Amino acid sequence: MAATGSAVGLGNIWKFPYVAGENGGGAFVLVYLGCVALIGLPVLMAEIMLGRRGGRSPVNSMARVAVESGRSERWFLLGLLGIITSFFLLSFYSVIAGWSAAYIFQTASGAFRDISALQIVELFDDFLASPWRLTFWHSVFMLITITVVSFGLHRGLERTIRVLVPGLFLILIILVLYSASTPGFMEGVRFLFKPDFSEFSGQAFLVALGHAFFTLSVATASMLIYGAYLQRSASIASTSVTIAFLDTLSAILAGLAIFPIVFTYALVPDVGPTLVFKSLPIAFGAMPGGSFFGSLFFLLLLFAALGSSISMVEPMVAWITERWKISRPKATWLTGGLIWLFGVGSLLSFNIWQEKRLLGWNYYEIVDALVSLLLLPLGALLLAVFAGWFMTRQASEDELAMPNKRLYQSWRFLVRYVAPLAVLVIVISLLR
Ligand code: PHE
C-alpha cells in the first residue's frame, strides 16, 4: 500500500502529461510503456528485494546484502546515491505539490467559473510570478511531510492511502468522462496513442526512461526502505506488478483527461510543467459541480504527492537515526529543513531566477535534469547490475521466492541484460 502511495503521485498526473506533450505524444507513450514493463518493473522488484534482504536503512541494507554475497561493503554507496537522489527530487517536487495545495482553494473559491481559457492560463502565470505565494505553499507542504514522517505514522499512512488511491481513480474517471464529451476528445486520444516515430529523438528516449524510473519511485532508496519494512510473507513480484499497473493506469487516465481539453481549447501540448494547472481548471470552470470536483481533485493530488514525499524523506531519516543515533523528529526536521532550502531555488526559477541560466538551463531545469536524466538512470543501472551480477543467485531466488522458475529466470534475464544494456545504450547514444 505504502509503495503504491509512493509510486502514484505528481509523476502520473503532473509530469507524465507534460513530458508526453513535450515529446510528441504517441511514440513517447509507447516507449514509456515499454520502459516501465521491461526495465522499470524488474528494477523495482530488485530494489524491493534488496531492501527486504537488507532489512535496515538503505545504506546499511546495501552493505549487508553485498557482504552476504561475498562482495565489497562499499556497495553501501548505492544506498547513499538513492538517498541523495531523493533529496534533490523532493526539493522541487514539494514546490509543485504546493501548487496543488494552492489550487484546492483557488478552485473552491469558484475563481474559474465563467472565465475564458486565456484568463485561466493568466491566473496561473500570475501565481507563478509571486515568489512569496510559492514559498508559502512549498513550506506548507514540507511542514505536512515533516510532521507525518516525524511521527513515523506507518499505520496512519496505510489508512490514508487505502482511501486515497481509489478516490484518485474515481475522480480521474469523472474527468475522463467529462473530456470525452468535449469536441477535442478524439484528437486527444490520437495524440496519446497514435505513435509517430518520424520526429522521435534520442533525447525523448532518455526522457521516457527517466520518467519510467521517476514514476515507479525506483532508484531513490524509497523502495529499499519500504522493502525493509515489508513482511516476509508478501510476494515481491505481485506487489511490484500491482504497483506498476496502478501507476501506469493513473498516468494514462490523467493523459486522457488533459489532452482533449488541451485540443478543445486550442492550448499547446508542450507548455511544460504548468500544463495540468492550465488545462484542467478549464474543465472545472465549465462542468457542473466543477468547483467541488476541482478542489477535490487538487486535494487528492496533494495527498498523492504526500504519499510520495513521505517515501523520499524516510530513507534519509532512517539512515540518520540509525547512523548517528539521534531521535526521529530531530532527523526529520534536519532533513526536511535542508530539502526545503534547496526547494526555494526551484520556486524562484519560475519568477525572479527564471533567466539565470547555465548552458541555457535555469536552476529548476538543472535539478530536474540532474535527477531524471542522470541520477535515476545511473542508480537504476547499478541496482540492476548489483541484483543481476553481484548478488548470488541463491540469495535473490530465495528472497523473491517466486512460485515459478520461469518467472524467476525472466526477471533475472531482464536485470542482467536488458535493463543495464538499455540504460547504457540510451545514455551512450546521447553522449555521442
Ligand atoms: N513516483 C512518484 C511520482 O510519480 C515520485 C517519486 C519518486 C516518489 C521517487 C518517491 C521516490 O510522483
Short mmCIF file of N, CA and C and ligand atoms in Angstrom, two decimals, residues 5-12 86 89 93 211 213-218 220 222 247 304-305 307-309 311-312 376, ligand 1:
data_model
loop_
_atom_site.label_atom_id
_atom_site.label_comp_id
_atom_site.label_asym_id
_atom_site.label_seq_id
_atom_site.Cartn_x
_atom_site.Cartn_y
_atom_site.Cartn_z
N GLY A 5 1.40 4.15 -2.78
CA GLY A 5 1.27 5.56 -2.47
C GLY A 5 2.51 6.35 -2.88
N SER A 6 3.65 5.70 -2.78
CA SER A 6 4.88 6.36 -3.22
C SER A 6 4.90 6.51 -4.74
N ALA A 7 4.51 5.45 -5.42
CA ALA A 7 4.61 5.47 -6.89
C ALA A 7 3.59 6.42 -7.52
N VAL A 8 2.34 6.34 -7.04
CA VAL A 8 1.32 7.20 -7.62
C VAL A 8 1.46 8.58 -7.02
N GLY A 9 1.72 9.56 -7.85
CA GLY A 9 1.92 10.90 -7.32
C GLY A 9 1.88 11.92 -8.42
N LEU A 10 2.60 13.01 -8.19
CA LEU A 10 2.64 14.06 -9.21
C LEU A 10 3.20 13.54 -10.52
N GLY A 11 4.05 12.54 -10.43
CA GLY A 11 4.65 11.98 -11.64
C GLY A 11 3.60 11.53 -12.63
N ASN A 12 2.53 10.97 -12.12
CA ASN A 12 1.50 10.43 -13.00
C ASN A 12 0.60 11.51 -13.57
N SER A 86 16.78 11.15 -3.79
CA SER A 86 15.52 11.52 -3.12
C SER A 86 15.56 12.96 -2.65
N LEU A 89 15.24 15.30 -5.56
CA LEU A 89 13.92 15.14 -6.18
C LEU A 89 12.85 15.85 -5.35
N TYR A 93 9.91 18.67 -6.06
CA TYR A 93 8.60 18.01 -6.01
C TYR A 93 7.67 18.76 -5.05
N HIS A 211 11.61 8.93 -16.93
CA HIS A 211 10.28 9.05 -16.33
C HIS A 211 9.75 7.71 -15.83
N PHE A 213 11.49 5.45 -14.37
CA PHE A 213 12.04 5.28 -13.02
C PHE A 213 11.39 6.25 -12.05
N PHE A 214 11.24 7.48 -12.49
CA PHE A 214 10.62 8.51 -11.64
C PHE A 214 9.25 8.05 -11.16
N THR A 215 8.44 7.60 -12.08
CA THR A 215 7.05 7.29 -11.75
C THR A 215 6.93 6.06 -10.88
N LEU A 216 7.88 5.13 -10.99
CA LEU A 216 7.83 3.93 -10.14
C LEU A 216 8.59 4.14 -8.82
N SER A 217 9.12 5.33 -8.62
CA SER A 217 9.92 5.64 -7.42
C SER A 217 11.15 4.75 -7.29
N VAL A 218 11.71 4.37 -8.43
CA VAL A 218 12.87 3.49 -8.41
C VAL A 218 14.15 4.31 -8.27
N THR A 220 15.62 5.70 -5.75
CA THR A 220 15.68 6.83 -4.83
C THR A 220 15.77 6.33 -3.39
N SER A 222 13.71 4.84 -1.86
CA SER A 222 12.37 4.72 -1.27
C SER A 222 11.95 3.25 -1.24
N ASP A 247 0.00 2.41 -11.28
CA ASP A 247 0.74 3.62 -11.61
C ASP A 247 0.55 4.00 -13.08
N ALA A 304 -1.75 12.44 -2.86
CA ALA A 304 -0.92 11.54 -3.67
C ALA A 304 0.53 12.00 -3.60
N ALA A 305 0.73 13.32 -3.65
CA ALA A 305 2.09 13.86 -3.56
C ALA A 305 2.67 13.59 -2.18
N GLY A 307 2.00 11.00 -0.25
CA GLY A 307 2.44 9.59 -0.21
C GLY A 307 3.82 9.44 -0.82
N SER A 308 4.10 10.26 -1.82
CA SER A 308 5.42 10.20 -2.46
C SER A 308 6.47 10.91 -1.63
N SER A 309 6.12 12.08 -1.11
CA SER A 309 7.15 12.86 -0.41
C SER A 309 7.59 12.14 0.87
N SER A 311 7.85 9.05 1.26
CA SER A 311 8.78 7.98 0.91
C SER A 311 10.12 8.52 0.43
N MET A 312 10.20 9.83 0.17
CA MET A 312 11.50 10.40 -0.19
C MET A 312 12.27 10.85 1.05
N LEU A 376 18.67 9.09 -11.69
CA LEU A 376 17.76 7.94 -11.72
C LEU A 376 18.26 6.84 -12.66
N1 PHE B 1 6.80 8.09 -8.08
C1 PHE B 1 6.45 9.39 -7.61
C2 PHE B 1 5.50 10.05 -8.60
O1 PHE B 1 5.23 9.53 -9.63
C3 PHE B 1 7.66 10.24 -7.40
C4 PHE B 1 8.66 9.62 -6.51
C5 PHE B 1 9.92 9.38 -6.97
C6 PHE B 1 8.35 9.26 -5.21
C7 PHE B 1 10.85 8.80 -6.16
C8 PHE B 1 9.29 8.68 -4.40
C9 PHE B 1 10.54 8.45 -4.87
O2 PHE B 1 5.04 11.13 -8.37
#
